[in-house]
Coordinates of C-alpha atoms and ligand atoms in Angstrom, one line a residue:
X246 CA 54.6 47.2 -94.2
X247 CA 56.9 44.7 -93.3
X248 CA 57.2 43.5 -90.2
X249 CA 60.6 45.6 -89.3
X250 CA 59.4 48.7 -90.6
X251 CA 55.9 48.0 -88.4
X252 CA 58.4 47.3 -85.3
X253 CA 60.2 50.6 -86.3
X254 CA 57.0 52.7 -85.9
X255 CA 56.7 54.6 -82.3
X256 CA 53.6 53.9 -80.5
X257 CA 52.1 56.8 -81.6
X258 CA 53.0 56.3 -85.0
X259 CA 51.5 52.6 -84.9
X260 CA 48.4 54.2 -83.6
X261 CA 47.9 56.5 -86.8
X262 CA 49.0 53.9 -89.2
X263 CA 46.4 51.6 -87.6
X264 CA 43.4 54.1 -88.2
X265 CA 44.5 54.9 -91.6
X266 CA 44.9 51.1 -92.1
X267 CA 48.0 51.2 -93.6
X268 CA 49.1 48.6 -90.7
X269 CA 46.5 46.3 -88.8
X270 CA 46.5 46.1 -85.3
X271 CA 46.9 42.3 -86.1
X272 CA 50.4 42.6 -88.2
X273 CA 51.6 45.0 -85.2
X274 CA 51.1 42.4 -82.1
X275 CA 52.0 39.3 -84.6
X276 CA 55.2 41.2 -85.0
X277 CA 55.5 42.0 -81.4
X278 CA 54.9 38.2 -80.5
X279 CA 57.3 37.3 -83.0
X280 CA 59.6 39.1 -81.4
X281 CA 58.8 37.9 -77.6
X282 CA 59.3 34.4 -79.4
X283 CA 62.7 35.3 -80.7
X284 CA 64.1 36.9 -77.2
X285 CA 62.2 36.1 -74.0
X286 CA 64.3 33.4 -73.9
X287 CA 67.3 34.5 -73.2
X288 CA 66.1 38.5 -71.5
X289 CA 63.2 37.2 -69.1
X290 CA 61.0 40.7 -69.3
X291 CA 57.7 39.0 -69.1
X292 CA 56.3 37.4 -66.2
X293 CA 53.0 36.5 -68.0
X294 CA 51.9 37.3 -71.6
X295 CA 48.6 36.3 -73.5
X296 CA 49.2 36.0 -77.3
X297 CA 45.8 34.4 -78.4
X298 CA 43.9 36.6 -76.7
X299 CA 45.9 39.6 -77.4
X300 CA 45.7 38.3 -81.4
X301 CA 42.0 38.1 -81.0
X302 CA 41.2 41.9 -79.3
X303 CA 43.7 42.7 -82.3
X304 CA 41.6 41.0 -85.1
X305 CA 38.4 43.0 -83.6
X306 CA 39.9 45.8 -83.3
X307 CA 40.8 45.5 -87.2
X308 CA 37.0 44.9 -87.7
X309 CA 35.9 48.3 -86.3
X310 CA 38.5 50.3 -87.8
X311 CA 37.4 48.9 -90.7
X312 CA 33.8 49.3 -90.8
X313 CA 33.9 52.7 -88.8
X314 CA 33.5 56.0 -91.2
X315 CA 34.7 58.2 -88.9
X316 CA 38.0 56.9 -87.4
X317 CA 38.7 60.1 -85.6
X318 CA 35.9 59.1 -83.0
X319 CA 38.4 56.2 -81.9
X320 CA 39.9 56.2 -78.6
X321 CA 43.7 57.1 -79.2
X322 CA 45.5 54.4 -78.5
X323 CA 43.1 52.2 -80.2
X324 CA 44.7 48.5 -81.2
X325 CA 48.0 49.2 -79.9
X326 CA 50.1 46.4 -77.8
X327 CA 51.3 47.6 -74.6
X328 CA 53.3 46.4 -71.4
X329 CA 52.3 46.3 -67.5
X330 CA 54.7 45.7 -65.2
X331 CA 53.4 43.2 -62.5
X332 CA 52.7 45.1 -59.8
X333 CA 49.5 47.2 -62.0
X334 CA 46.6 44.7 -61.2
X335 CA 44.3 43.6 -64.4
X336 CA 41.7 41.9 -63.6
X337 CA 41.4 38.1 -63.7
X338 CA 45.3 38.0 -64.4
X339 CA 48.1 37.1 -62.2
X340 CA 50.0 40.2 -60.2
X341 CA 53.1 38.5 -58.2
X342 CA 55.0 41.5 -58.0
X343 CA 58.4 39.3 -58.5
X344 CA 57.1 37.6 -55.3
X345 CA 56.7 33.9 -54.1
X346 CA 54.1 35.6 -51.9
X347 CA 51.9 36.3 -55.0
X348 CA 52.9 34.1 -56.9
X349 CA 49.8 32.7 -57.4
X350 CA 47.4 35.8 -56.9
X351 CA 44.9 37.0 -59.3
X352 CA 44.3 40.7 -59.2
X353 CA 40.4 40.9 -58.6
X354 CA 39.6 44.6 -60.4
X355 CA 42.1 46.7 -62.4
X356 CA 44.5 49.8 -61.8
X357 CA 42.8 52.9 -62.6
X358 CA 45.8 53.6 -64.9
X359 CA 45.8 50.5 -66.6
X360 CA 41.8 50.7 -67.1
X361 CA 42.6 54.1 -68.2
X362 CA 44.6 52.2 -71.4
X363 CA 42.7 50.0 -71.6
X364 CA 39.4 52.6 -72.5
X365 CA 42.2 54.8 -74.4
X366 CA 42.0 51.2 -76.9
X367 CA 45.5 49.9 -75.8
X368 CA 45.8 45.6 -75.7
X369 CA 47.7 44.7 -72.6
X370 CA 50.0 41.8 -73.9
X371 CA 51.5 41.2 -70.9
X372 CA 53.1 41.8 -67.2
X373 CA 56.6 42.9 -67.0
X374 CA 59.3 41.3 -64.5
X375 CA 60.4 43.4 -61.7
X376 CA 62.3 43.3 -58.5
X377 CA 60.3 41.9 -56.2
X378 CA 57.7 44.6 -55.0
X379 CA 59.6 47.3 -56.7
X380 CA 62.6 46.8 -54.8
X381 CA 65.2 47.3 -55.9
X382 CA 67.9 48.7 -58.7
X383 CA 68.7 45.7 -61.2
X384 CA 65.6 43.1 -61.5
X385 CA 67.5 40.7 -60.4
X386 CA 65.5 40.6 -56.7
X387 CA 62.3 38.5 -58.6
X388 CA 61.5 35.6 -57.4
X389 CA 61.1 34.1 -60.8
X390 CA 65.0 35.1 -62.4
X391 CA 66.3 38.2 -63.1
X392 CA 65.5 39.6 -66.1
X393 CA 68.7 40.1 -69.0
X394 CA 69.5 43.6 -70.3
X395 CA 68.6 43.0 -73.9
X396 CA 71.8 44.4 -75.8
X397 CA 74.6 42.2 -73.7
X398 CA 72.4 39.7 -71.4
X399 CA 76.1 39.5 -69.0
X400 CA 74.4 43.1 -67.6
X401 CA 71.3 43.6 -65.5
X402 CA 69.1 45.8 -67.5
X403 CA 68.3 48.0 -64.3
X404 CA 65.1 48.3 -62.0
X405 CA 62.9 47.8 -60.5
X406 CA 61.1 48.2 -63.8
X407 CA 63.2 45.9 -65.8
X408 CA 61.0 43.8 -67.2
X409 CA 59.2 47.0 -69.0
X410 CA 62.6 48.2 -69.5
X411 CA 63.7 45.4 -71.4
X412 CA 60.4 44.5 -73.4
X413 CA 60.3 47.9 -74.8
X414 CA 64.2 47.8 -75.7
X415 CA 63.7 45.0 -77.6
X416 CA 60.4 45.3 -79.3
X417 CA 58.9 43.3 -76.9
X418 CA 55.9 45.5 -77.0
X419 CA 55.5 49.4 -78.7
X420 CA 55.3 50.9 -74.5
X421 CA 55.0 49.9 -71.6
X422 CA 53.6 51.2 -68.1
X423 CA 56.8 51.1 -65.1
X424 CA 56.1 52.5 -61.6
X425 CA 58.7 54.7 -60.0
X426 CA 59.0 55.0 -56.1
X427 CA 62.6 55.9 -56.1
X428 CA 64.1 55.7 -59.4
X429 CA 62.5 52.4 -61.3
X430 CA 61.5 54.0 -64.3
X431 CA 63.7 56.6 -65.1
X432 CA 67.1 53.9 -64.1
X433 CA 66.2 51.1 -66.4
X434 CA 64.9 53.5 -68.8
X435 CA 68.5 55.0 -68.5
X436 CA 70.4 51.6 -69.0
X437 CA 68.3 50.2 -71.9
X438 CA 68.6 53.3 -73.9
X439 CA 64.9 54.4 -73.3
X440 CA 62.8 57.1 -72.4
X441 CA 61.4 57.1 -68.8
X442 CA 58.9 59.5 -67.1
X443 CA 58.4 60.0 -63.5
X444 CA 54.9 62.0 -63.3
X445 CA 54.5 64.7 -60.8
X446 CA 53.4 62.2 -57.4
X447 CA 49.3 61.8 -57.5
X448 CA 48.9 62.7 -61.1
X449 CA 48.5 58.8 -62.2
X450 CA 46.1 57.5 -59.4
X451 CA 48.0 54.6 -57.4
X452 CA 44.7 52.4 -57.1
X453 CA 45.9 49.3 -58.2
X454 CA 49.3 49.9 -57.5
X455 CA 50.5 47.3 -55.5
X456 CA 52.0 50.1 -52.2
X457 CA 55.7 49.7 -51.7
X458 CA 56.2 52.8 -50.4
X459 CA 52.7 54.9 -50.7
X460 CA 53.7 58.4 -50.1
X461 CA 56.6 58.2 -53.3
X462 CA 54.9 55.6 -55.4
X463 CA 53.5 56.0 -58.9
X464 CA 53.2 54.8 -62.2
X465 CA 54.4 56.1 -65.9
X466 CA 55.8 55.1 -68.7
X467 CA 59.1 53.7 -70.2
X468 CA 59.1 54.3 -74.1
X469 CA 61.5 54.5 -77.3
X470 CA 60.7 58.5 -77.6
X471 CA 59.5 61.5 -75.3
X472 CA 56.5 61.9 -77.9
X473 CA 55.4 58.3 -76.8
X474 CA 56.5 59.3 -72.9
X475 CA 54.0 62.4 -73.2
X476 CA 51.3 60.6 -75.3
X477 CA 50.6 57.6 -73.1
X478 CA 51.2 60.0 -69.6
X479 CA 47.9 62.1 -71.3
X480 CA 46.2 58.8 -71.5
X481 CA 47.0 57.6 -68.2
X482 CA 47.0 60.5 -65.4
X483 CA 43.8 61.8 -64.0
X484 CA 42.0 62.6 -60.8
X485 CA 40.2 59.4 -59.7
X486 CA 38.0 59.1 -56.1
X487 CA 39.4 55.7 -55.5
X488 CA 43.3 57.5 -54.9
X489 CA 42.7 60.5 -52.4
X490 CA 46.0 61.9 -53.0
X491 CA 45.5 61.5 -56.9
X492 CA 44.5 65.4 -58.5
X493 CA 44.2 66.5 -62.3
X494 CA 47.0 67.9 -63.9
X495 CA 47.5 69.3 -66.9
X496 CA 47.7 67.4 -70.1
X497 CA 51.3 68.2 -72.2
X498 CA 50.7 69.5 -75.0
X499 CA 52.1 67.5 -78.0
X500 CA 52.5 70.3 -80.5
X501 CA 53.9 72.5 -78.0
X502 CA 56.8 69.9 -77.0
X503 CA 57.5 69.7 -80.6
X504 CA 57.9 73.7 -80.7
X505 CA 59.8 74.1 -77.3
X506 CA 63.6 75.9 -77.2
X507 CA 65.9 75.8 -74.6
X508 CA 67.0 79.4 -75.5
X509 CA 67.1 81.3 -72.9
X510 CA 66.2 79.1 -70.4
X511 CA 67.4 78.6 -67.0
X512 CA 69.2 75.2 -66.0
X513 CA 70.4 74.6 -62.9
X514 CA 72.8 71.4 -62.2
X515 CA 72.8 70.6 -58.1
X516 CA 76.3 69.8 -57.1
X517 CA 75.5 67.1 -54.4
X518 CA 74.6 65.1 -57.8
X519 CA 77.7 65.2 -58.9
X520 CA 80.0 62.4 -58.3
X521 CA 83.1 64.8 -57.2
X522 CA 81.4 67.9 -57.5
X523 CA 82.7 69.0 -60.8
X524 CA 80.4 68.1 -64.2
X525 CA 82.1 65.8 -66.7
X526 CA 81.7 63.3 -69.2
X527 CA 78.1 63.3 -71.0
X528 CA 76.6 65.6 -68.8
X529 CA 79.3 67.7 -69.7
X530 CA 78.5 67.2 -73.1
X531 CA 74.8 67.8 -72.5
X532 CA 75.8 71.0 -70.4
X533 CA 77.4 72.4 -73.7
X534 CA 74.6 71.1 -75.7
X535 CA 71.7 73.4 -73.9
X536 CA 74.6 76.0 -73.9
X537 CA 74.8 76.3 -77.3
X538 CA 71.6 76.6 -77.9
X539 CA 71.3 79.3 -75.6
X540 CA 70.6 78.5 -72.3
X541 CA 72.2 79.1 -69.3
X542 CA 73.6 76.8 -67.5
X543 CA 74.9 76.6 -63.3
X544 CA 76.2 74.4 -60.9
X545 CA 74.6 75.1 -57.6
X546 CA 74.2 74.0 -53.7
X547 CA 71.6 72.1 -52.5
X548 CA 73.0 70.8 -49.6
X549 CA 70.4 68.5 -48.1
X550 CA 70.5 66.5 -50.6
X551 CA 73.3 64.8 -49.3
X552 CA 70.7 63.4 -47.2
X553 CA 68.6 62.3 -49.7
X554 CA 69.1 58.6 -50.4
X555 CA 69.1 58.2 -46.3
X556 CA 65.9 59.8 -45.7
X557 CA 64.6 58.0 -48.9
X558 CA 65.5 54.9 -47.5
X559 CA 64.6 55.4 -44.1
X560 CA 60.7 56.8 -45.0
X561 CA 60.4 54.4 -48.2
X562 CA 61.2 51.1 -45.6
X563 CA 58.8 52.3 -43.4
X564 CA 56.3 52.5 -45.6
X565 CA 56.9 49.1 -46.8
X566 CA 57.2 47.8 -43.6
X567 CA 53.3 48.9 -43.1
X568 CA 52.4 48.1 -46.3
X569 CA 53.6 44.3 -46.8
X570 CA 52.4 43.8 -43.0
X571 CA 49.2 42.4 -44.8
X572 CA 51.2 39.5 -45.9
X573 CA 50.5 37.2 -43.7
X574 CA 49.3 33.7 -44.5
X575 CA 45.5 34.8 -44.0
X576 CA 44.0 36.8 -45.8
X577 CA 45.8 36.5 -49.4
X578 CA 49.1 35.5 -51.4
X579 CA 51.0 32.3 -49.9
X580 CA 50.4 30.5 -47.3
X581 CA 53.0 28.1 -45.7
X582 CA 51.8 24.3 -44.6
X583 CA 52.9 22.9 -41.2
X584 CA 52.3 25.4 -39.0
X585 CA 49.7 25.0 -36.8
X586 CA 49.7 27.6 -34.6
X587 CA 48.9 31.3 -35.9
X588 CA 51.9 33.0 -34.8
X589 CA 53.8 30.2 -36.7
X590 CA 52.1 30.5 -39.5
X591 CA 52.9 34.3 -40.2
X592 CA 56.4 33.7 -39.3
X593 CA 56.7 30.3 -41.6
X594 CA 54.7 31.8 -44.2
X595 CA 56.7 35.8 -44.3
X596 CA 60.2 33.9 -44.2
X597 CA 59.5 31.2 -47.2
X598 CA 57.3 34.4 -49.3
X599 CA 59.3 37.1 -48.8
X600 CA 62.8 37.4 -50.8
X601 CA 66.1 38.9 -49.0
X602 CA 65.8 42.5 -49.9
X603 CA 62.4 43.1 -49.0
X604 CA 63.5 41.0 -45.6
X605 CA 66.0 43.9 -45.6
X606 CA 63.6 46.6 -46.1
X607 CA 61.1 45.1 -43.8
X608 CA 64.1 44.7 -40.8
X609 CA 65.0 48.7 -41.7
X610 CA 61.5 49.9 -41.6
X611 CA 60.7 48.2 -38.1
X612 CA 64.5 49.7 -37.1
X613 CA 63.8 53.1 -38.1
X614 CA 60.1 52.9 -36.5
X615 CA 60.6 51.3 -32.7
X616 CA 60.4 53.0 -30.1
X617 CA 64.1 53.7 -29.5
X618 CA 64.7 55.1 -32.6
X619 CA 61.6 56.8 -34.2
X620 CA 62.3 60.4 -33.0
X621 CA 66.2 60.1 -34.3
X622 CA 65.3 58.7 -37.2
X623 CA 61.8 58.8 -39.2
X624 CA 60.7 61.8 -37.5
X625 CA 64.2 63.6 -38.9
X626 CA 63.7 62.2 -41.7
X627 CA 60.6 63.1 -42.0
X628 CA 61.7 66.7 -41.4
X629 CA 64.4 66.4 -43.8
X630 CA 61.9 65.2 -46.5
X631 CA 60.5 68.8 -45.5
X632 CA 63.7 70.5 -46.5
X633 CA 64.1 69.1 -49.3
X634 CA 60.9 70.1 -50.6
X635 CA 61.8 73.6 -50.0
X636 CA 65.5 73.7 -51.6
X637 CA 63.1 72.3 -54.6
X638 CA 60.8 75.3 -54.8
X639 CA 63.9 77.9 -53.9
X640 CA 65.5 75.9 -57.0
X641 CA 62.6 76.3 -59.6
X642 CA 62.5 79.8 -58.8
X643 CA 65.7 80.3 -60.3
X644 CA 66.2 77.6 -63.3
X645 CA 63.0 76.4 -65.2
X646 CA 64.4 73.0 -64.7
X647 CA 67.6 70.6 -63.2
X648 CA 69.5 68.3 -64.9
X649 CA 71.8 65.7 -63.8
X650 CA 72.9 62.2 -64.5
X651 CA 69.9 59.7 -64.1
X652 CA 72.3 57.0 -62.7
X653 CA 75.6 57.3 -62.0
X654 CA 76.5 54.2 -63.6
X655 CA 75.7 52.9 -67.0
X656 CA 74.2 49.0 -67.1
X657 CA 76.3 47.0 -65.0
X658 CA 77.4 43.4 -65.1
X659 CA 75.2 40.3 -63.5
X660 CA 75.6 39.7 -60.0
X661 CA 77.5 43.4 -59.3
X662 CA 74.8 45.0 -57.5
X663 CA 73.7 42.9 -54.9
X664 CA 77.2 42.2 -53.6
X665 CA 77.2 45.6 -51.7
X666 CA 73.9 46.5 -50.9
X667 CA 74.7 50.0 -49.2
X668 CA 76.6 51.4 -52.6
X669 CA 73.5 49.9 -54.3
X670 CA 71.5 51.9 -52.3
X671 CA 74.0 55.2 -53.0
X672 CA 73.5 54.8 -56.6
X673 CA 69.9 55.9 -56.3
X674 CA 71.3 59.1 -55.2
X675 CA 70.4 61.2 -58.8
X676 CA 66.9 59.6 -58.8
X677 CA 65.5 59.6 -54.9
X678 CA 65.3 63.9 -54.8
X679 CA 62.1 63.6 -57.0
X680 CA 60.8 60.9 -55.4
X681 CA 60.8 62.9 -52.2
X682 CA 59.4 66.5 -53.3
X683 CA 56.7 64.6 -55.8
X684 CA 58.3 66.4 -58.7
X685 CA 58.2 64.8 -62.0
X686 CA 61.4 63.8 -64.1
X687 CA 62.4 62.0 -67.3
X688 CA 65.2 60.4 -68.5
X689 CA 66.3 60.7 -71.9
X690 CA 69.2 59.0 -73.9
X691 CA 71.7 60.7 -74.1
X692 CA 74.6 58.9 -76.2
X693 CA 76.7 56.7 -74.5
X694 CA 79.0 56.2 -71.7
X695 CA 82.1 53.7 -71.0
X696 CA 80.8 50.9 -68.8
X697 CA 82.6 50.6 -65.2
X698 CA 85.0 47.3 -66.3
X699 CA 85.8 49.4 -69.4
X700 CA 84.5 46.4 -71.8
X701 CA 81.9 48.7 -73.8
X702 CA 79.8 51.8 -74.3
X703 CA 76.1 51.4 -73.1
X704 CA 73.6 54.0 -73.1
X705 CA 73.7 56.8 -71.0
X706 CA 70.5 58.6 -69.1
X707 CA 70.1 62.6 -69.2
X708 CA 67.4 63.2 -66.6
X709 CA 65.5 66.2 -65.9
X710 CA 63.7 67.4 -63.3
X711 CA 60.7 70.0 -63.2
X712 CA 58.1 71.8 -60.8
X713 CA 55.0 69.9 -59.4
X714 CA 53.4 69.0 -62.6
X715 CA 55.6 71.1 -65.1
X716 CA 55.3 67.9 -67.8
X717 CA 55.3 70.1 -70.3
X718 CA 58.9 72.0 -69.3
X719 CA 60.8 68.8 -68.6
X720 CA 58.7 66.3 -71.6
X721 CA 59.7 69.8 -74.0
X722 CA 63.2 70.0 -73.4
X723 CA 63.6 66.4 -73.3
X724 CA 62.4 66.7 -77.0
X725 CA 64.4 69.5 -77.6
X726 CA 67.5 67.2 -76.7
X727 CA 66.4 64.0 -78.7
X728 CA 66.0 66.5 -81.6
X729 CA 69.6 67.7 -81.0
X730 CA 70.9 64.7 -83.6
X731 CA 73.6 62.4 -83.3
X732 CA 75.9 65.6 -84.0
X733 CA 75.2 66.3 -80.2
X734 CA 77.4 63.6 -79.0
Ligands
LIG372 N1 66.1 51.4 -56.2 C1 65.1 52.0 -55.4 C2 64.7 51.0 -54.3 O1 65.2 49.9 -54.3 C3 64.0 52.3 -56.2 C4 62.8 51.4 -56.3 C5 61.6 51.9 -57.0 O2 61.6 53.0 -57.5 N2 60.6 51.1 -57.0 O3 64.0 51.4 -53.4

């Protein structure tokens, strides 16, 4: 195969062609270098990538596909190259999380999730640019350069999981792993034209995840197809003793995706998602779409979500401020010089480490939890959180899932996001519900939209949202709406 049609291949694809050896595992991550040659130049999506020794686990895994009888005894994802974004430790390699404070800090064991690749036969090629610890909506808040959206670098290609985002988009690497607290996989996976999944919360264990916000955080993955989405989440979720909020869930079932009809099914669309209550544009289209197929499809209330992205942001800073109190000069990460004294030295050592936004998040966090204002505002927000859980369950016993825009923006232009950073903070409103019941969600590409300055169409996000682990509902009709065609739009 040449190397385009190896590059066309999904993962899953790749992984069957490598175990009939109709494509080595070497030809595959030469290609994908080839291509990280050709582009990381100008998109940025790698913080750190090993070729040699990513060529060399390639060459060996050639060597026992070859002299193995049985090749169905082979782990699954055996020989296939695959993305981490930075904040996913593997051992012995460098974790900065987009910070100065790490910039320098070599994770000392591995994520369960990426171990769990790693014994499903993946090769880890590299760590993927992000905003710095996950914060943030564009990737352009790392401390080493924002990374480019790979088809127009004048746009950001969201985040915080850009960097994954962007490798995937532009054959960087056949998947890669994102982590979602309140939107970072399933927003750049929107804007680069991808498919991003938001496991049910616990089902991927979050040990070796560096915590931004530990009650909403976990890891999945961004990929060119739902097949790919569903295939690696099987590889990667999993009870594991070293999480205690981690819990098995069940496996989707690959055959049964392909199989799954939206006829008769339930949808329900929540009207605080919309931008003026009404549905329009490609959700429209995608309204229609499951329509005509024969589903049926509502607007309804959910009223507290019109809290949502407030109480996101007020319990997500707070849990960051706890989290990145370890910072501090001491123990790990950077350390600033001239500063004798101890209480300097934190000071000194959290204002040169830290960027603005996580200053930002750190300043809310220690707002919303002193003294003064923790009953009036995390403890109602806490509450809130509570409510919102419940409008989820009274919604999924009426409509087998929700849909709604994943962003309500397609990719925007450099520099646009951070200008305002309250709107930036309203545009997480579609993805922040989830991430406060736990629910899983994908997003899917749904055609394309007009962008904001009216210059070009860019890939537009479909997400869809499910029960506590109901994979298998959201991963089937996400499926069901990739195999709608291009007549669909
Ligand atoms: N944009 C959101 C934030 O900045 C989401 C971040 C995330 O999911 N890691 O908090």
């Amino acid at each position: 195969m040449t190397r385009e049609e190896i590059l066309k291949l999904s993962a899953y694809e790749l992984s069957q062609k490598i175990r009939e050896q109709k494509v080595s595992s070497f030809d595959a991550v030469s290609a994908v270098f080839k291509n990280i040659d050709e582009h990381e130049s100008n998109v940025h999506a790698y913080l750190s990538f090993w070729k040699e020794e990513a060529l060399q686990k390639a060459k060996e895994c050639d060597e026992i596909v070859a002299s193995t009888p049985d090749v169905s005894g082979l782990p699954p994802l055996f020989g296939v190259p695959v993305a981490v974004k930075d904040n996913l430790l593997l051992s012995g390699k460098k974790a900065t999380c987009g910070s100065r404070m790490l910039s320098d800090y070599i994770a000392p064991f591995t994520a369960t999730c990426v171990e769990k690749l790693l014994s499903a036969g993946a090769i880890v090629i590299g760590k993927t640019n992000m905003d710095e610890f996950g914060m943030g909506s564009s990737t352009e808040h790392s401390y080493f350069g924002a990374t480019l959206h790979p088809m127009d670098p004048t746009r950001v290609p969201g985040g915080s999981s850009g960097g994954s985002a962007a490798a995937v988009s532009y054959g960087g690497a056949f998947a890669a792993l994102g982590t979602d607290t309140g939107g970072s996989i399933r927003q750049p996976a929107s804007f680069c034209g991808l498919v991003g999944l938001r496991p049910t919360y616990g089902s991927v264990s979050r040990h070796g995840l560096v915590a931004f916000s530990s009650s909403m955080d976990v890891a999945g993955p961004i990929t060119r197809g739902t097949r790919d989405a569903a295939w690696l989440f099987n590889n990667v979720t999993g009870a594991d003793p070293k999480d205690q909020t981690s819990a098995g869930v069940p496996k989707v079932e690959l055959s049964e995706m392909e199989s799954y009809s939206v006829s008769g099914k339930r949808i329900g669309i929540p009207k605080e998602l919309l931008s003026d209550g009404n549905i329009s544009g490609q959700l429209q289209k995608a309204a229609d779409f499951f329509t005509s197929h024969g589903a049926l499809v509502e607007v309804f209330d959910m009223p507290v979500l019109e809290y949502a992205v407030a109480i996101y942001y007020i319990l997500s800073s707070a849990e960051a401020t706890a989290n990145l109190a370890r910072y501090d000069g001491v123990r790990f990460g950077y350390r600033a010089g001239g500063a004798p004294e101890i209480s300097e030295l934190y000071t000194k050592t959290r204002t040169e480490g830290f960027g603005r936004e996580v200053k930002r998040r750190i300043l809310l966090g220690n707002y919303v939890l002193s003294t003064e204002h923790f009953n009036d505002c995390y403890r109602q927000a806490e509450r809130a959180r509570k409510l919102v859980c419940r409008a989820f369950s009274e919604a999924f016993s009426k409509y087998d899932f929700l849909i709604c825009p994943t962003s309500s923006d397609v990719a925007p232009l450099l520099g646009t996001i951070d200008q305002d950073p309250l709107s930036t903070y309203i545009a997480d409103l579609c993805t922040v519900p989830a991430s406060l019941a736990g629910i899983p969600a994908v997003s899917v590409p749904f055609g394309k939209q007009m962008s904001r300055d009216g210059s070009c169409e860019l890939p537009w996000g479909l997400q869809i949202l499910g029960p506590r682990c109901g994979e298998q509902e959201i991963l089937g009709a996400a499926r069901f709406v990739e195999r709608g065609g291009e007549d669909r739009v």
